[in-house]
Amino acid sequence: MCINELFSVIDSDYVGTHFIKYFKKKYKGSWIETIDTIKNMLSRIDTFILTSKAEKIHICDTWYIAKCRFKIAWSNESPQSSWNRIIIYVDEVTKNTHILLLYGKTHIKWNNETVWRQNEIKNNHPEIAWLFSGL
């Protein structure tokens, strides 16, 4: 019998003040269900990463940064078409998943999502950006 260990899901202060606050205000009643679903899927990141809703974007030893798609609870949009994203840092040794960014299309201030995302991580999570010299 195989028992998968759950990963701990950790919100950064930056995510709470910049992104979650926005989603709470915009989606009021459905946000609680949405964030519970997000944390549930991230606690099982080892299996969730195998789906088409998540992809590793930077890998270094037993750590990686991944981009995941999500939808708002009770909406008719798919995770792909909703254009809502989560950027996470995963440490496979400590079994921790850190939410670095959680955003929608309107949060991106430039035309290039990748450049925006990398700058957000460098500026707000330097301890993690340092681990990935490519950021």
PDB file of C-alpha atoms in Angstrom:
ATOM      1  CA  MET A   1       0.000   0.000   0.000  1.00  0.00           C
ATOM      2  CA  CYS A   2       1.333   3.465  -0.939  1.00  0.00           C
ATOM      3  CA  ILE A   3       0.518   6.507   1.159  1.00  0.00           C
ATOM      4  CA  ASN A   4       1.321   9.906  -0.301  1.00  0.00           C
ATOM      5  CA  GLU A   5       2.496  12.531   2.136  1.00  0.00           C
ATOM      6  CA  LEU A   6       0.712  15.843   1.903  1.00  0.00           C
ATOM      7  CA  PHE A   7       2.780  18.957   1.282  1.00  0.00           C
ATOM      8  CA  SER A   8       2.403  21.955   3.587  1.00  0.00           C
ATOM      9  CA  VAL A   9       1.051  24.982   1.713  1.00  0.00           C
ATOM     10  CA  ILE A  10       2.524  28.330   2.767  1.00  0.00           C
ATOM     11  CA  ASP A  11       1.254  31.748   1.652  1.00  0.00           C
ATOM     12  CA  SER A  12       3.798  34.524   1.444  1.00  0.00           C
ATOM     13  CA  ASP A  13       2.899  37.903   2.959  1.00  0.00           C
ATOM     14  CA  TYR A  14       3.273  39.416  -0.505  1.00  0.00           C
ATOM     15  CA  VAL A  15       0.608  37.127  -1.974  1.00  0.00           C
ATOM     16  CA  GLY A  16      -1.815  37.963   0.824  1.00  0.00           C
ATOM     17  CA  THR A  17      -1.498  41.712   0.548  1.00  0.00           C
ATOM     18  CA  HIS A  18      -1.239  42.049  -3.225  1.00  0.00           C
ATOM     19  CA  PHE A  19      -3.238  39.259  -4.799  1.00  0.00           C
ATOM     20  CA  ILE A  20      -5.503  37.413  -2.375  1.00  0.00           C
ATOM     21  CA  LYS A  21      -6.959  40.713  -1.163  1.00  0.00           C
ATOM     22  CA  TYR A  22      -7.932  41.506  -4.786  1.00  0.00           C
ATOM     23  CA  PHE A  23      -9.531  38.095  -5.402  1.00  0.00           C
ATOM     24  CA  LYS A  24     -11.438  38.198  -2.074  1.00  0.00           C
ATOM     25  CA  LYS A  25     -12.965  41.544  -2.983  1.00  0.00           C
ATOM     26  CA  LYS A  26     -13.792  40.613  -6.574  1.00  0.00           C
ATOM     27  CA  TYR A  27     -15.195  37.114  -5.984  1.00  0.00           C
ATOM     28  CA  LYS A  28     -16.592  37.506  -2.432  1.00  0.00           C
ATOM     29  CA  GLY A  29     -18.622  34.327  -1.729  1.00  0.00           C
ATOM     30  CA  SER A  30     -16.857  31.999  -4.132  1.00  0.00           C
ATOM     31  CA  TRP A  31     -13.336  32.963  -3.038  1.00  0.00           C
ATOM     32  CA  ILE A  32     -13.364  30.837   0.147  1.00  0.00           C
ATOM     33  CA  GLU A  33     -14.233  27.716  -1.855  1.00  0.00           C
ATOM     34  CA  THR A  34     -11.651  28.669  -4.499  1.00  0.00           C
ATOM     35  CA  ILE A  35      -8.751  29.146  -2.065  1.00  0.00           C
ATOM     36  CA  ASP A  36      -9.668  25.914  -0.236  1.00  0.00           C
ATOM     37  CA  THR A  37      -9.545  24.047  -3.558  1.00  0.00           C
ATOM     38  CA  ILE A  38      -6.222  25.680  -4.466  1.00  0.00           C
ATOM     39  CA  LYS A  39      -4.654  24.704  -1.134  1.00  0.00           C
ATOM     40  CA  ASN A  40      -6.011  21.176  -1.467  1.00  0.00           C
ATOM     41  CA  MET A  41      -4.509  20.734  -4.938  1.00  0.00           C
ATOM     42  CA  LEU A  42      -1.180  22.260  -3.848  1.00  0.00           C
ATOM     43  CA  SER A  43      -0.987  19.933  -0.846  1.00  0.00           C
ATOM     44  CA  ARG A  44      -0.952  17.130  -3.424  1.00  0.00           C
ATOM     45  CA  ILE A  45       1.481  18.860  -5.787  1.00  0.00           C
ATOM     46  CA  ASP A  46       3.403  15.655  -6.486  1.00  0.00           C
ATOM     47  CA  THR A  47       0.373  14.263  -8.331  1.00  0.00           C
ATOM     48  CA  PHE A  48      -1.073  17.599  -9.491  1.00  0.00           C
ATOM     49  CA  ILE A  49       2.151  18.424 -11.370  1.00  0.00           C
ATOM     50  CA  LEU A  50       1.461  15.424 -13.604  1.00  0.00           C
ATOM     51  CA  THR A  51      -1.712  17.036 -15.003  1.00  0.00           C
ATOM     52  CA  SER A  52      -2.038  19.571 -17.796  1.00  0.00           C
ATOM     53  CA  LYS A  53      -2.975  22.258 -15.236  1.00  0.00           C
ATOM     54  CA  ALA A  54       0.563  22.522 -13.873  1.00  0.00           C
ATOM     55  CA  GLU A  55       4.043  22.743 -15.335  1.00  0.00           C
ATOM     56  CA  LYS A  56       7.530  23.070 -13.926  1.00  0.00           C
ATOM     57  CA  ILE A  57       9.189  26.247 -15.205  1.00  0.00           C
ATOM     58  CA  HIS A  58      12.494  26.201 -13.244  1.00  0.00           C
ATOM     59  CA  ILE A  59      14.148  23.113 -11.763  1.00  0.00           C
ATOM     60  CA  CYS A  60      17.150  22.920  -9.422  1.00  0.00           C
ATOM     61  CA  ASP A  61      17.985  19.718  -7.505  1.00  0.00           C
ATOM     62  CA  THR A  62      15.011  18.904  -5.265  1.00  0.00           C
ATOM     63  CA  TRP A  63      13.380  22.323  -5.695  1.00  0.00           C
ATOM     64  CA  TYR A  64      11.317  23.704  -8.512  1.00  0.00           C
ATOM     65  CA  ILE A  65       9.106  26.596  -9.465  1.00  0.00           C
ATOM     66  CA  ALA A  66       5.862  25.715 -11.187  1.00  0.00           C
ATOM     67  CA  LYS A  67       3.015  27.545 -12.862  1.00  0.00           C
ATOM     68  CA  CYS A  68      -0.482  26.237 -12.153  1.00  0.00           C
ATOM     69  CA  ARG A  69      -3.816  27.220 -13.635  1.00  0.00           C
ATOM     70  CA  PHE A  70      -6.973  27.596 -11.569  1.00  0.00           C
ATOM     71  CA  LYS A  71     -10.565  28.698 -11.957  1.00  0.00           C
ATOM     72  CA  ILE A  72     -12.888  30.484  -9.604  1.00  0.00           C
ATOM     73  CA  ALA A  73     -15.347  28.156  -7.873  1.00  0.00           C
ATOM     74  CA  TRP A  74     -18.771  27.905  -9.465  1.00  0.00           C
ATOM     75  CA  SER A  75     -17.650  29.729 -12.622  1.00  0.00           C
ATOM     76  CA  ASN A  76     -18.231  28.270 -16.068  1.00  0.00           C
ATOM     77  CA  GLU A  77     -14.703  29.025 -17.243  1.00  0.00           C
ATOM     78  CA  SER A  78     -11.989  26.413 -17.520  1.00  0.00           C
ATOM     79  CA  PRO A  79      -8.678  26.947 -15.698  1.00  0.00           C
ATOM     80  CA  GLN A  80      -7.044  27.626 -19.079  1.00  0.00           C
ATOM     81  CA  SER A  81      -9.556  30.186 -20.328  1.00  0.00           C
ATOM     82  CA  SER A  82      -9.966  31.922 -16.950  1.00  0.00           C
ATOM     83  CA  TRP A  83      -6.349  33.095 -17.195  1.00  0.00           C
ATOM     84  CA  ASN A  84      -5.803  32.766 -13.457  1.00  0.00           C
ATOM     85  CA  ARG A  85      -2.360  31.532 -12.463  1.00  0.00           C
ATOM     86  CA  ILE A  86      -0.404  30.527  -9.375  1.00  0.00           C
ATOM     87  CA  ILE A  87       3.375  30.482  -9.227  1.00  0.00           C
ATOM     88  CA  ILE A  88       4.685  28.156  -6.547  1.00  0.00           C
ATOM     89  CA  TYR A  89       8.034  27.129  -5.141  1.00  0.00           C
ATOM     90  CA  VAL A  90       8.210  23.464  -4.135  1.00  0.00           C
ATOM     91  CA  ASP A  91      10.803  21.874  -1.877  1.00  0.00           C
ATOM     92  CA  GLU A  92      10.465  18.120  -2.291  1.00  0.00           C
ATOM     93  CA  VAL A  93      12.695  17.353   0.719  1.00  0.00           C
ATOM     94  CA  THR A  94      10.811  19.428   3.310  1.00  0.00           C
ATOM     95  CA  LYS A  95       7.449  18.784   1.573  1.00  0.00           C
ATOM     96  CA  ASN A  96       6.618  22.497   1.466  1.00  0.00           C
ATOM     97  CA  THR A  97       4.776  24.348  -1.283  1.00  0.00           C
ATOM     98  CA  HIS A  98       5.131  28.138  -1.138  1.00  0.00           C
ATOM     99  CA  ILE A  99       2.668  30.311  -3.051  1.00  0.00           C
ATOM    100  CA  LEU A 100       4.813  33.069  -4.574  1.00  0.00           C
ATOM    101  CA  LEU A 101       2.308  34.704  -6.921  1.00  0.00           C
ATOM    102  CA  LEU A 102      -1.408  34.302  -7.506  1.00  0.00           C
ATOM    103  CA  TYR A 103      -2.711  36.456 -10.317  1.00  0.00           C
ATOM    104  CA  GLY A 104      -5.101  37.042 -13.169  1.00  0.00           C
ATOM    105  CA  LYS A 105      -4.515  38.630 -16.543  1.00  0.00           C
ATOM    106  CA  THR A 106      -5.215  42.131 -15.218  1.00  0.00           C
ATOM    107  CA  HIS A 107      -2.283  41.911 -12.771  1.00  0.00           C
ATOM    108  CA  ILE A 108       0.357  41.690 -15.504  1.00  0.00           C
ATOM    109  CA  LYS A 109       1.699  45.163 -16.130  1.00  0.00           C
ATOM    110  CA  TRP A 110       3.658  44.288 -19.280  1.00  0.00           C
ATOM    111  CA  ASN A 111       2.907  42.357 -22.427  1.00  0.00           C
ATOM    112  CA  ASN A 112       5.311  39.575 -21.481  1.00  0.00           C
ATOM    113  CA  GLU A 113       4.043  37.378 -18.638  1.00  0.00           C
ATOM    114  CA  THR A 114       7.373  35.560 -18.219  1.00  0.00           C
ATOM    115  CA  VAL A 115       9.410  38.752 -17.745  1.00  0.00           C
ATOM    116  CA  TRP A 116       6.797  40.193 -15.369  1.00  0.00           C
ATOM    117  CA  ARG A 117       6.692  36.957 -13.344  1.00  0.00           C
ATOM    118  CA  GLN A 118      10.486  36.723 -13.087  1.00  0.00           C
ATOM    119  CA  ASN A 119      10.751  40.341 -11.926  1.00  0.00           C
ATOM    120  CA  GLU A 120       8.019  39.820  -9.328  1.00  0.00           C
ATOM    121  CA  ILE A 121       9.892  36.819  -7.907  1.00  0.00           C
ATOM    122  CA  LYS A 122      13.256  38.634  -7.940  1.00  0.00           C
ATOM    123  CA  ASN A 123      11.847  41.716  -6.231  1.00  0.00           C
ATOM    124  CA  ASN A 124       9.576  40.034  -3.691  1.00  0.00           C
ATOM    125  CA  HIS A 125      11.171  36.631  -3.081  1.00  0.00           C
ATOM    126  CA  PRO A 126      14.950  37.173  -3.445  1.00  0.00           C
ATOM    127  CA  GLU A 127      15.740  34.178  -1.220  1.00  0.00           C
ATOM    128  CA  ILE A 128      14.019  31.913  -3.742  1.00  0.00           C
ATOM    129  CA  ALA A 129      15.210  33.744  -6.870  1.00  0.00           C
ATOM    130  CA  TRP A 130      18.766  33.242  -5.601  1.00  0.00           C
ATOM    131  CA  LEU A 131      18.331  29.448  -5.729  1.00  0.00           C
ATOM    132  CA  PHE A 132      17.503  29.653  -9.414  1.00  0.00           C
ATOM    133  CA  SER A 133      20.298  31.547 -11.098  1.00  0.00           C
ATOM    134  CA  GLY A 134      18.241  31.753 -14.312  1.00  0.00           C
ATOM    135  CA  LEU A 135      15.685  34.095 -12.740  1.00  0.00           C
TER     136      LEU A 135
END
